[in-house]
Amino acid sequence: MRRDLFTEDHEAFRELARDFIEKEVVPAYPQWEKAGRMPRETFAKLGETGIMGITLPEEYGGGGQDDYRYHVVLQEEAARALVTLSTVRTQLEVILPYFLHYANGEQRARWFPGLAAGTLLTAVAMTEPGTGSDLAGVRTTAVRDGDDYIVNGAKTFITGGMQADLVVVVARTSTDPDNRRAGLTLLVVEDGMPGFTRGRELEKMGCKVQDTAELSFVDVRVPATNVLGEEGQAFSYLGHNLAQERLTVAVGSVAQARSAIAAAIEYTQSRKAFGTPVASFQNTKFELAACSTEVEAAQAMLDRAVSLHVEGELSGADAARVKLFCTEMQQRVIDRCLQLFGGYGYMMEYPIARLYTDARVARIYAGTSEVMKVIIAKSLGL
């Protein structure tokens, strides 16, 4: 169906992103999967093209384009090429907004040039063993000591944690018995600070091209100048960015489901069974037609949500609806497409298998499907 989400500038950026992905990502992707990460030099190359800093102010080497649609284009082009830029996506769409919204002038001067150049890599450390979606239950502490905070605690499931130069840590700086959400603060822990260690690199069933780590903080002395925003306001900051984070997941879900259909069409047209192309069977046609319809429905919902977000009007409940619908759709569509590959669909040499394993986490991170339903139900007054 015709889309009216993008301008000529977005389409020009699409050509830039497509060219970079085809030349710099696709040929090396199998090696990155084996290594468990995208190499740092690729982030720097993305910085040279302007992709890493497209939303950062021009005075720091960025593009000054405060428009979420550029991120949508980048995800769509990665999916088109049957790859993902998961760690890049996390840095640009999940973590960078915290710096853009809450970094002061001194912090911007200190960090933004490296962020734009792709030479400073980031991670956000929210989740702890046992807390999951309960951010108010964070147990990592940051105790003020003169001009510093002393940070102690542990974080897990941290995307990009093994490579990050700057880790935005959610820590408790005070306790209010009547309000569990009060007293959380964002502190930027830098690589090399004594007491900050990276633990296990977690082995996942999918998303092999991004590292996921456990992080430990033992008496880490963090300067007060590394606090993002105001002390004690982190819960509201986290909530402010959750709508975009969930929208980001939905963008990837729709783009990857669309790519699964394209891969299934190509395979079934070339694969023969009983002397006939699999694509000629009525079951194949019906399955792909149904999948295509689901993707178009999700795309329409998603594009509307992206437009609302660009206008600053996407509500938390609507972001939850979009994430719930698009990620559940992704699971259904990719599963049905994999079935058309038969036994080959189970082999990792075919991209459909990677799409299948990568898709499973979409219904978990940035809030599980169950959490999305709770948010939606509350918006209904239930």
Short mmCIF file of C-alpha atoms in Angstrom, two decimals:
data_model
loop_
_atom_site.label_atom_id
_atom_site.label_comp_id
_atom_site.label_asym_id
_atom_site.label_seq_id
_atom_site.Cartn_x
_atom_site.Cartn_y
_atom_site.Cartn_z
CA MET A 1 0.00 0.00 0.00
CA ARG A 2 1.14 3.57 -0.67
CA ARG A 3 2.89 5.21 2.25
CA ASP A 4 3.11 8.97 2.79
CA LEU A 5 5.40 8.94 5.83
CA PHE A 6 8.65 10.04 4.18
CA THR A 7 9.94 13.13 2.38
CA GLU A 8 12.55 13.43 -0.37
CA ASP A 9 15.19 13.99 2.29
CA HIS A 10 14.30 10.70 3.95
CA GLU A 11 14.49 8.89 0.62
CA ALA A 12 17.91 10.40 -0.07
CA PHE A 13 19.01 9.14 3.34
CA ARG A 14 17.57 5.74 2.40
CA GLU A 15 19.92 5.55 -0.56
CA LEU A 16 22.86 6.41 1.69
CA ALA A 17 21.86 3.78 4.26
CA ARG A 18 21.20 1.12 1.62
CA ASP A 19 24.57 1.70 -0.03
CA PHE A 20 26.41 1.53 3.29
CA ILE A 21 24.64 -1.66 4.38
CA GLU A 22 25.27 -3.42 1.07
CA LYS A 23 28.95 -2.53 1.00
CA GLU A 24 29.99 -2.51 4.67
CA VAL A 25 27.55 -4.77 6.51
CA VAL A 26 26.25 -7.61 4.34
CA PRO A 27 29.65 -9.05 3.29
CA ALA A 28 30.98 -9.08 6.86
CA TYR A 29 27.77 -10.02 8.66
CA PRO A 30 28.47 -13.78 9.03
CA GLN A 31 31.81 -13.00 10.68
CA TRP A 32 30.15 -10.50 13.02
CA GLU A 33 27.63 -13.12 14.08
CA LYS A 34 30.42 -15.53 14.94
CA ALA A 35 32.29 -12.82 16.83
CA GLY A 36 29.12 -11.79 18.66
CA ARG A 37 29.35 -8.08 17.84
CA MET A 38 29.77 -5.43 15.20
CA PRO A 39 33.37 -4.17 15.22
CA ARG A 40 34.13 -0.70 16.54
CA GLU A 41 35.56 0.42 13.23
CA THR A 42 32.15 -0.02 11.62
CA PHE A 43 30.63 2.39 14.13
CA ALA A 44 33.36 4.86 13.13
CA LYS A 45 32.53 4.37 9.45
CA LEU A 46 28.88 5.02 10.25
CA GLY A 47 30.05 8.18 11.97
CA GLU A 48 31.96 9.25 8.86
CA THR A 49 28.80 8.92 6.76
CA GLY A 50 26.87 11.05 9.24
CA ILE A 51 24.52 8.24 10.27
CA MET A 52 25.63 8.01 13.90
CA GLY A 53 25.18 11.72 14.48
CA ILE A 54 22.20 12.54 12.31
CA THR A 55 20.07 13.71 15.26
CA LEU A 56 22.90 15.44 17.16
CA PRO A 57 23.37 19.22 16.91
CA GLU A 58 25.54 20.43 14.05
CA GLU A 59 27.89 22.27 16.42
CA TYR A 60 29.11 18.89 17.70
CA GLY A 61 29.55 17.30 14.28
CA GLY A 62 25.99 16.01 13.96
CA GLY A 63 23.36 16.45 11.30
CA GLY A 64 20.88 18.41 13.38
CA GLN A 65 17.93 16.34 12.13
CA ASP A 66 15.63 15.81 15.10
CA ASP A 67 13.35 13.51 13.11
CA TYR A 68 12.67 9.94 14.19
CA ARG A 69 11.83 8.92 10.63
CA TYR A 70 15.52 8.73 9.72
CA HIS A 71 15.86 5.92 12.26
CA VAL A 72 12.86 4.16 10.70
CA VAL A 73 14.57 4.30 7.29
CA LEU A 74 17.79 2.82 8.71
CA GLN A 75 15.93 -0.12 10.27
CA GLU A 76 13.95 -0.77 7.11
CA GLU A 77 17.06 -0.87 4.96
CA ALA A 78 18.84 -3.23 7.33
CA ALA A 79 15.83 -5.57 7.28
CA ARG A 80 15.63 -5.37 3.51
CA ALA A 81 19.19 -6.70 3.38
CA LEU A 82 18.27 -9.47 5.86
CA VAL A 83 20.60 -8.11 8.55
CA THR A 84 20.10 -6.12 11.74
CA LEU A 85 21.97 -3.19 13.23
CA SER A 86 20.80 -3.97 16.72
CA THR A 87 23.54 -2.25 18.71
CA VAL A 88 23.41 0.78 16.43
CA ARG A 89 19.64 0.89 16.83
CA THR A 90 19.97 0.72 20.61
CA GLN A 91 22.55 3.51 20.67
CA LEU A 92 20.64 5.85 18.33
CA GLU A 93 17.04 5.24 19.34
CA VAL A 94 17.12 4.08 22.95
CA ILE A 95 20.19 5.64 24.58
CA LEU A 96 20.98 8.81 22.63
CA PRO A 97 17.65 10.46 23.58
CA TYR A 98 18.76 10.50 27.23
CA PHE A 99 21.86 12.48 26.26
CA LEU A 100 19.91 14.78 23.94
CA HIS A 101 17.22 15.56 26.51
CA TYR A 102 19.19 15.68 29.74
CA ALA A 103 22.89 16.39 29.08
CA ASN A 104 23.97 19.87 30.12
CA GLY A 105 26.28 22.13 28.13
CA GLU A 106 29.49 20.79 29.65
CA GLN A 107 28.42 17.17 29.09
CA ARG A 108 27.42 17.89 25.51
CA ALA A 109 30.83 19.38 24.77
CA ARG A 110 32.51 16.41 26.41
CA TRP A 111 30.54 13.55 24.83
CA PHE A 112 28.60 14.66 21.74
CA PRO A 113 31.57 14.87 19.30
CA GLY A 114 32.51 11.26 20.06
CA LEU A 115 28.91 10.11 19.83
CA ALA A 116 28.54 11.77 16.42
CA ALA A 117 31.81 10.28 15.20
CA GLY A 118 30.90 6.77 16.31
CA THR A 119 33.99 6.58 18.49
CA LEU A 120 32.09 6.72 21.79
CA LEU A 121 29.80 3.72 22.23
CA THR A 122 27.01 3.62 24.78
CA ALA A 123 24.80 1.29 26.77
CA VAL A 124 21.96 1.82 29.22
CA ALA A 125 21.95 -0.28 32.39
CA MET A 126 18.42 -0.58 33.76
CA THR A 127 17.63 -4.26 34.23
CA GLU A 128 18.88 -6.09 37.31
CA PRO A 129 18.70 -9.75 38.29
CA GLY A 130 15.19 -10.19 39.64
CA THR A 131 13.75 -6.79 38.66
CA GLY A 132 12.80 -7.16 34.99
CA SER A 133 10.13 -4.59 34.11
CA ASP A 134 9.86 -3.37 37.71
CA LEU A 135 12.13 -0.34 37.40
CA ALA A 136 10.96 0.96 40.78
CA GLY A 137 12.60 -2.12 42.28
CA VAL A 138 16.14 -1.10 41.26
CA ARG A 139 18.63 -1.99 43.99
CA THR A 140 21.82 -0.49 42.57
CA THR A 141 22.75 2.40 44.84
CA ALA A 142 24.60 5.68 44.37
CA VAL A 143 25.59 7.39 47.61
CA ARG A 144 26.81 10.99 47.53
CA ASP A 145 30.35 11.48 48.83
CA GLY A 146 31.58 15.02 48.33
CA ASP A 147 31.78 15.75 44.62
CA ASP A 148 31.22 12.09 43.72
CA TYR A 149 28.70 9.29 43.96
CA ILE A 150 29.74 5.81 45.09
CA VAL A 151 27.91 3.28 42.94
CA ASN A 152 27.31 -0.35 43.98
CA GLY A 153 25.17 -2.95 42.26
CA ALA A 154 24.75 -5.31 39.33
CA LYS A 155 22.98 -5.11 35.98
CA THR A 156 22.11 -7.80 33.45
CA PHE A 157 20.87 -8.16 29.83
CA ILE A 158 22.80 -5.02 28.87
CA THR A 159 22.90 -4.63 25.10
CA GLY A 160 26.31 -3.40 23.96
CA GLY A 161 27.66 -3.65 27.49
CA MET A 162 30.94 -5.27 26.48
CA GLN A 163 31.93 -2.45 24.13
CA ALA A 164 30.37 0.60 25.77
CA ASP A 165 32.53 3.58 26.66
CA LEU A 166 29.63 5.31 28.43
CA VAL A 167 27.07 3.36 30.45
CA VAL A 168 23.95 5.20 31.59
CA VAL A 169 23.26 3.52 34.94
CA VAL A 170 19.92 3.71 36.75
CA ALA A 171 20.73 3.86 40.46
CA ARG A 172 18.90 4.68 43.66
CA THR A 173 20.15 7.84 45.34
CA SER A 174 17.37 8.08 47.94
CA THR A 175 14.41 6.10 49.27
CA ASP A 176 10.84 7.25 49.84
CA PRO A 177 8.72 4.59 51.61
CA ASP A 178 5.57 6.16 50.18
CA ASN A 179 6.80 6.36 46.58
CA ARG A 180 8.97 3.57 45.18
CA ARG A 181 9.45 5.52 41.96
CA ALA A 182 11.15 8.46 43.64
CA GLY A 183 14.88 8.65 44.25
CA LEU A 184 16.22 7.08 41.03
CA THR A 185 19.03 8.88 39.21
CA LEU A 186 20.86 8.49 35.88
CA LEU A 187 24.65 8.42 36.20
CA VAL A 188 27.10 7.96 33.34
CA VAL A 189 29.75 5.41 34.27
CA GLU A 190 32.77 5.60 32.00
CA ASP A 191 34.99 2.79 30.79
CA GLY A 192 38.04 2.43 33.01
CA MET A 193 36.50 3.74 36.23
CA PRO A 194 37.87 1.59 39.09
CA GLY A 195 35.31 -0.91 40.34
CA PHE A 196 33.37 -1.04 37.07
CA THR A 197 33.73 -4.51 35.55
CA ARG A 198 32.08 -6.41 32.75
CA GLY A 199 31.05 -9.91 33.72
CA ARG A 200 29.74 -12.70 31.56
CA GLU A 201 28.91 -12.08 27.93
CA LEU A 202 25.54 -13.79 27.78
CA GLU A 203 24.87 -16.42 25.11
CA LYS A 204 21.53 -15.82 23.41
CA MET A 205 19.34 -17.87 21.09
CA GLY A 206 19.15 -14.97 18.64
CA CYS A 207 20.46 -11.45 17.95
CA LYS A 208 23.94 -12.90 17.66
CA VAL A 209 25.48 -9.78 16.17
CA GLN A 210 25.07 -7.74 19.34
CA ASP A 211 26.77 -8.42 22.64
CA THR A 212 24.67 -8.70 25.79
CA ALA A 213 26.49 -8.47 29.09
CA GLU A 214 26.35 -8.55 32.85
CA LEU A 215 27.85 -5.48 34.49
CA SER A 216 29.13 -5.05 38.04
CA PHE A 217 29.73 -1.88 40.07
CA VAL A 218 31.74 -2.13 43.27
CA ASP A 219 32.45 1.19 44.99
CA VAL A 220 32.68 2.94 41.63
CA ARG A 221 33.41 6.61 42.19
CA VAL A 222 31.40 8.60 39.64
CA PRO A 223 31.77 12.41 39.52
CA ALA A 224 28.59 14.38 40.16
CA THR A 225 29.30 16.04 36.82
CA ASN A 226 28.27 12.71 35.23
CA VAL A 227 24.67 12.89 36.47
CA LEU A 228 22.22 13.17 33.57
CA GLY A 229 19.41 15.55 34.39
CA GLU A 230 18.36 16.07 37.98
CA GLU A 231 19.00 13.75 40.88
CA GLY A 232 16.00 11.58 41.77
CA GLN A 233 14.12 12.15 38.49
CA ALA A 234 15.21 9.08 36.53
CA PHE A 235 11.87 7.27 36.68
CA SER A 236 10.12 10.07 34.81
CA TYR A 237 13.02 10.27 32.35
CA LEU A 238 12.79 6.56 31.63
CA GLY A 239 9.06 6.77 31.14
CA HIS A 240 9.47 9.70 28.75
CA ASN A 241 11.59 7.63 26.37
CA LEU A 242 9.74 4.31 26.67
CA ALA A 243 7.23 5.23 23.95
CA GLN A 244 10.05 5.66 21.42
CA GLU A 245 11.82 2.53 22.63
CA ARG A 246 8.65 0.49 22.09
CA LEU A 247 8.03 2.13 18.75
CA THR A 248 11.58 1.21 17.75
CA VAL A 249 10.89 -2.45 18.45
CA ALA A 250 7.69 -2.28 16.39
CA VAL A 251 9.54 -0.71 13.44
CA GLY A 252 11.98 -3.62 13.40
CA SER A 253 9.18 -6.16 13.75
CA VAL A 254 7.27 -4.92 10.72
CA ALA A 255 10.38 -4.48 8.56
CA GLN A 256 11.66 -7.95 9.39
CA ALA A 257 8.26 -9.58 8.81
CA ARG A 258 8.15 -7.94 5.38
CA SER A 259 11.61 -9.30 4.61
CA ALA A 260 10.52 -12.77 5.69
CA ILE A 261 7.75 -12.67 3.10
CA ALA A 262 10.18 -11.55 0.39
CA ALA A 263 12.56 -14.37 1.33
CA ALA A 264 9.71 -16.93 1.30
CA ILE A 265 8.51 -15.76 -2.11
CA GLU A 266 12.00 -16.04 -3.58
CA TYR A 267 12.53 -19.49 -2.07
CA THR A 268 9.16 -20.99 -3.03
CA GLN A 269 9.49 -19.76 -6.60
CA SER A 270 12.82 -21.57 -7.02
CA ARG A 271 12.12 -24.65 -4.90
CA LYS A 272 10.30 -27.54 -6.56
CA ALA A 273 8.23 -30.27 -4.94
CA PHE A 274 6.72 -33.11 -6.98
CA GLY A 275 8.14 -31.42 -10.09
CA THR A 276 6.29 -28.14 -9.46
CA PRO A 277 7.46 -24.84 -7.90
CA VAL A 278 6.28 -24.65 -4.31
CA ALA A 279 4.97 -21.14 -5.06
CA SER A 280 2.38 -22.64 -7.45
CA PHE A 281 0.59 -24.55 -4.68
CA GLN A 282 -2.60 -22.99 -3.43
CA ASN A 283 -1.51 -23.39 0.19
CA THR A 284 1.66 -21.36 -0.48
CA LYS A 285 -0.30 -18.61 -2.20
CA PHE A 286 -2.87 -18.44 0.58
CA GLU A 287 -0.26 -18.40 3.34
CA LEU A 288 1.75 -15.63 1.74
CA ALA A 289 -1.38 -13.64 0.92
CA ALA A 290 -2.47 -13.83 4.56
CA CYS A 291 1.00 -12.86 5.75
CA SER A 292 1.10 -9.90 3.37
CA THR A 293 -2.25 -8.67 4.64
CA GLU A 294 -1.08 -8.84 8.25
CA VAL A 295 2.07 -6.87 7.44
CA GLU A 296 0.14 -4.17 5.60
CA ALA A 297 -2.26 -3.79 8.52
CA ALA A 298 0.67 -3.49 10.94
CA GLN A 299 2.46 -1.05 8.63
CA ALA A 300 -0.55 1.27 8.54
CA MET A 301 -0.82 1.23 12.32
CA LEU A 302 2.92 1.75 12.70
CA ASP A 303 3.15 4.62 10.22
CA ARG A 304 0.35 6.42 12.05
CA ALA A 305 2.20 5.93 15.33
CA VAL A 306 5.47 7.22 13.83
CA SER A 307 3.67 10.33 12.58
CA LEU A 308 2.18 10.93 16.02
CA HIS A 309 5.61 10.48 17.60
CA VAL A 310 7.21 12.97 15.23
CA GLU A 311 4.45 15.41 16.23
CA GLY A 312 5.13 14.69 19.91
CA GLU A 313 1.68 13.20 20.43
CA LEU A 314 2.23 9.44 20.74
CA SER A 315 0.81 8.30 24.08
CA GLY A 316 2.27 5.54 26.21
CA ALA A 317 -0.86 3.44 25.72
CA ASP A 318 -0.75 3.80 21.93
CA ALA A 319 2.95 2.92 21.89
CA ALA A 320 2.04 -0.21 23.86
CA ARG A 321 -0.71 -1.07 21.37
CA VAL A 322 1.67 -0.71 18.44
CA LYS A 323 4.41 -2.80 20.06
CA LEU A 324 1.94 -5.51 21.09
CA PHE A 325 0.30 -5.80 17.68
CA CYS A 326 3.46 -5.55 15.57
CA THR A 327 5.59 -7.97 17.59
CA GLU A 328 2.82 -10.56 17.81
CA MET A 329 2.26 -10.17 14.06
CA GLN A 330 5.99 -10.62 13.44
CA GLN A 331 5.96 -13.93 15.27
CA ARG A 332 2.98 -15.24 13.30
CA VAL A 333 4.26 -14.14 9.90
CA ILE A 334 7.84 -15.32 10.27
CA ASP A 335 6.70 -18.66 11.65
CA ARG A 336 4.38 -19.20 8.67
CA CYS A 337 7.09 -18.15 6.22
CA LEU A 338 9.62 -20.49 7.80
CA GLN A 339 7.14 -23.36 7.38
CA LEU A 340 7.21 -22.82 3.62
CA PHE A 341 10.95 -23.51 3.62
CA GLY A 342 10.37 -26.99 5.04
CA GLY A 343 13.47 -28.52 6.59
CA TYR A 344 15.69 -25.86 5.11
CA GLY A 345 13.92 -23.26 7.20
CA TYR A 346 15.42 -24.89 10.29
CA MET A 347 18.96 -24.53 8.94
CA MET A 348 20.88 -21.43 9.99
CA GLU A 349 22.38 -21.06 6.51
CA TYR A 350 19.02 -19.65 5.43
CA PRO A 351 18.22 -16.11 6.65
CA ILE A 352 14.66 -17.14 7.58
CA ALA A 353 16.08 -19.12 10.52
CA ARG A 354 17.90 -16.03 11.82
CA LEU A 355 14.77 -13.92 11.36
CA TYR A 356 12.87 -16.49 13.42
CA THR A 357 15.30 -16.62 16.34
CA ASP A 358 15.88 -12.87 16.34
CA ALA A 359 12.14 -12.22 16.44
CA ARG A 360 11.49 -14.03 19.70
CA VAL A 361 12.95 -11.33 21.92
CA ALA A 362 10.74 -8.61 20.43
CA ARG A 363 7.84 -9.73 22.62
CA ILE A 364 10.07 -9.53 25.71
CA TYR A 365 12.37 -6.52 25.69
CA ALA A 366 11.19 -2.92 26.09
CA GLY A 367 8.32 -4.43 28.05
CA THR A 368 6.79 -7.86 27.53
CA SER A 369 3.53 -8.40 25.67
CA GLU A 370 1.89 -8.96 29.05
CA VAL A 371 3.13 -5.59 30.32
CA MET A 372 1.81 -3.96 27.14
CA LYS A 373 -1.61 -5.44 27.85
CA VAL A 374 -1.54 -4.07 31.39
CA ILE A 375 -0.76 -0.57 30.07
CA ILE A 376 -3.51 -0.80 27.46
CA ALA A 377 -6.02 -2.10 29.99
CA LYS A 378 -5.27 0.83 32.32
CA SER A 379 -5.94 3.25 29.47
CA LEU A 380 -9.37 1.63 29.13
CA GLY A 381 -10.08 2.31 32.77
CA LEU A 382 -9.69 -1.33 33.76
#
